[in-house]
Amino acid sequence: DARRCEESLAQMCNDLAVEVNPERFFSRCVKCNGRVSQLGASQEDAEKAFKFGAPTGLPLYECSACLQVYWFSDKLESASARAQRQVQSLVRLIRERGEQRQGPDD
C-alpha cells in the first residue's frame, strides 16, 4: 500500500532527524545524479531545450553532467505534476508526524 509506505518513510525521517528541504527534491538528475539547475534565456539554451522536445513558455532545467533537459509540465497528470504532488504529500506527512512527536506543549 503506497500510503503505508509514505507514512513509514515520514516516520523514519522524523526518527532519524532527517532535514527535509523540498527545494532540494528536484535538484539531481535521474539519469546520472548530476546537479540540475535552471537554464538561462539565451539562444543556445533554447536550442538545447528544443533538441529535447521541451515546450516553450515553461522554466527549463539542465543537468550539469549529462546535459539532460527537464521541465515541469502544466498538465495535471504529467509525470512531473505527479512527482510534485508526491513530494508535497510526503513533506506534509513528515511535518505532521514531527508535530505529533513534539506534542502541543513543546
mmCIF file of C-alpha atoms in Angstrom, residues 6-105:
data_model
loop_
_atom_site.group_PDB
_atom_site.id
_atom_site.type_symbol
_atom_site.label_atom_id
_atom_site.label_comp_id
_atom_site.label_asym_id
_atom_site.label_seq_id
_atom_site.Cartn_x
_atom_site.Cartn_y
_atom_site.Cartn_z
ATOM 1 C CA GLU A 6 4.694 7.135 2.716
ATOM 2 C CA GLU A 7 3.768 7.034 6.397
ATOM 3 C CA SER A 8 6.691 4.728 7.167
ATOM 4 C CA LEU A 9 9.082 6.987 5.270
ATOM 5 C CA ALA A 10 7.768 10.050 7.128
ATOM 6 C CA GLN A 11 8.211 8.263 10.460
ATOM 7 C CA MET A 12 11.760 7.224 9.546
ATOM 8 C CA CYS A 13 12.665 10.797 8.527
ATOM 9 C CA ASN A 14 11.466 12.058 11.895
ATOM 10 C CA ASP A 15 13.106 9.247 13.884
ATOM 11 C CA LEU A 16 16.456 9.897 12.203
ATOM 12 C CA ALA A 17 16.059 13.702 12.314
ATOM 13 C CA VAL A 18 16.464 13.944 8.534
ATOM 14 C CA GLU A 19 16.373 17.557 7.365
ATOM 15 C CA VAL A 20 13.683 17.737 4.708
ATOM 16 C CA ASN A 21 14.155 20.606 2.290
ATOM 17 C CA PRO A 22 11.557 20.485 -0.521
ATOM 18 C CA GLU A 23 13.593 22.906 -2.664
ATOM 19 C CA ARG A 24 16.266 20.212 -2.987
ATOM 20 C CA PHE A 25 13.901 17.414 -4.027
ATOM 21 C CA PHE A 26 14.264 18.015 -7.760
ATOM 22 C CA SER A 27 17.891 19.126 -7.765
ATOM 23 C CA ARG A 28 19.507 15.895 -9.009
ATOM 24 C CA CYS A 29 19.394 14.279 -12.441
ATOM 25 C CA VAL A 30 17.508 10.983 -12.615
ATOM 26 C CA LYS A 31 19.894 9.705 -15.309
ATOM 27 C CA CYS A 32 23.295 10.387 -13.751
ATOM 28 C CA ASN A 33 22.669 12.080 -10.360
ATOM 29 C CA GLY A 34 24.358 15.281 -11.570
ATOM 30 C CA ARG A 35 23.218 18.671 -10.319
ATOM 31 C CA VAL A 36 20.236 20.221 -12.067
ATOM 32 C CA SER A 37 19.953 23.990 -12.418
ATOM 33 C CA GLN A 38 17.724 26.352 -14.327
ATOM 34 C CA LEU A 39 18.642 27.136 -17.928
ATOM 35 C CA GLY A 40 19.032 30.725 -18.959
ATOM 36 C CA ALA A 41 17.161 32.524 -21.709
ATOM 37 C CA SER A 42 19.970 32.539 -24.288
ATOM 38 C CA GLN A 43 19.537 31.300 -27.834
ATOM 39 C CA GLU A 44 21.997 28.478 -27.098
ATOM 40 C CA ASP A 45 19.878 27.313 -24.146
ATOM 41 C CA ALA A 46 16.711 27.489 -26.255
ATOM 42 C CA GLU A 47 18.358 25.309 -28.921
ATOM 43 C CA LYS A 48 19.416 22.735 -26.295
ATOM 44 C CA ALA A 49 15.868 22.573 -24.954
ATOM 45 C CA PHE A 50 14.417 22.249 -28.469
ATOM 46 C CA LYS A 51 16.587 19.163 -29.082
ATOM 47 C CA PHE A 52 14.920 17.510 -26.073
ATOM 48 C CA GLY A 53 11.429 18.430 -27.248
ATOM 49 C CA ALA A 54 10.922 20.890 -24.408
ATOM 50 C CA PRO A 55 7.880 23.152 -24.630
ATOM 51 C CA THR A 56 8.182 26.908 -24.847
ATOM 52 C CA GLY A 57 6.935 29.190 -22.110
ATOM 53 C CA LEU A 58 7.949 26.984 -19.161
ATOM 54 C CA PRO A 59 11.082 27.241 -16.999
ATOM 55 C CA LEU A 60 13.697 24.751 -18.182
ATOM 56 C CA TYR A 61 16.399 22.978 -16.211
ATOM 57 C CA GLU A 62 19.559 21.146 -17.234
ATOM 58 C CA CYS A 63 21.866 18.574 -15.685
ATOM 59 C CA SER A 64 25.394 19.930 -15.435
ATOM 60 C CA ALA A 65 26.896 16.479 -16.068
ATOM 61 C CA CYS A 66 24.907 14.756 -18.840
ATOM 62 C CA LEU A 67 23.078 17.874 -20.166
ATOM 63 C CA GLN A 68 19.621 16.251 -19.864
ATOM 64 C CA VAL A 69 16.928 18.951 -20.072
ATOM 65 C CA TYR A 70 13.957 18.935 -17.670
ATOM 66 C CA TRP A 71 10.769 20.948 -17.255
ATOM 67 C CA PHE A 72 7.668 20.808 -15.086
ATOM 68 C CA SER A 73 4.609 20.245 -17.206
ATOM 69 C CA ASP A 74 1.465 22.224 -16.555
ATOM 70 C CA LYS A 75 -0.650 19.132 -17.364
ATOM 71 C CA LEU A 76 -2.246 17.702 -14.221
ATOM 72 C CA GLU A 77 -1.457 14.051 -14.991
ATOM 73 C CA SER A 78 2.110 14.534 -16.248
ATOM 74 C CA ALA A 79 4.932 12.687 -14.503
ATOM 75 C CA SER A 80 6.355 15.945 -13.168
ATOM 76 C CA ALA A 81 2.988 17.052 -11.747
ATOM 77 C CA ARG A 82 2.527 13.657 -10.064
ATOM 78 C CA ALA A 83 6.047 13.849 -8.616
ATOM 79 C CA GLN A 84 5.405 17.338 -7.245
ATOM 80 C CA ARG A 85 2.187 16.158 -5.576
ATOM 81 C CA GLN A 86 4.047 13.191 -4.084
ATOM 82 C CA VAL A 87 6.707 15.487 -2.630
ATOM 83 C CA GLN A 88 4.086 17.815 -1.167
ATOM 84 C CA SER A 89 2.292 14.867 0.414
ATOM 85 C CA LEU A 90 5.493 13.462 1.907
ATOM 86 C CA VAL A 91 6.580 16.826 3.318
ATOM 87 C CA ARG A 92 3.134 17.315 4.865
ATOM 88 C CA LEU A 93 3.277 13.863 6.491
ATOM 89 C CA ILE A 94 6.787 14.460 7.843
ATOM 90 C CA ARG A 95 5.723 17.760 9.388
ATOM 91 C CA GLU A 96 2.537 16.264 10.846
ATOM 92 C CA ARG A 97 4.483 13.367 12.378
ATOM 93 C CA GLY A 98 7.050 15.777 13.780
ATOM 94 C CA GLU A 99 4.326 17.893 15.379
ATOM 95 C CA GLN A 100 2.708 14.790 16.868
ATOM 96 C CA ARG A 101 6.037 13.747 18.399
ATOM 97 C CA GLN A 102 6.626 17.128 19.958
ATOM 98 C CA GLY A 103 3.130 17.456 21.335
ATOM 99 C CA PRO A 104 1.139 20.656 21.856
ATOM 100 C CA ASP A 105 3.202 21.860 24.849
#
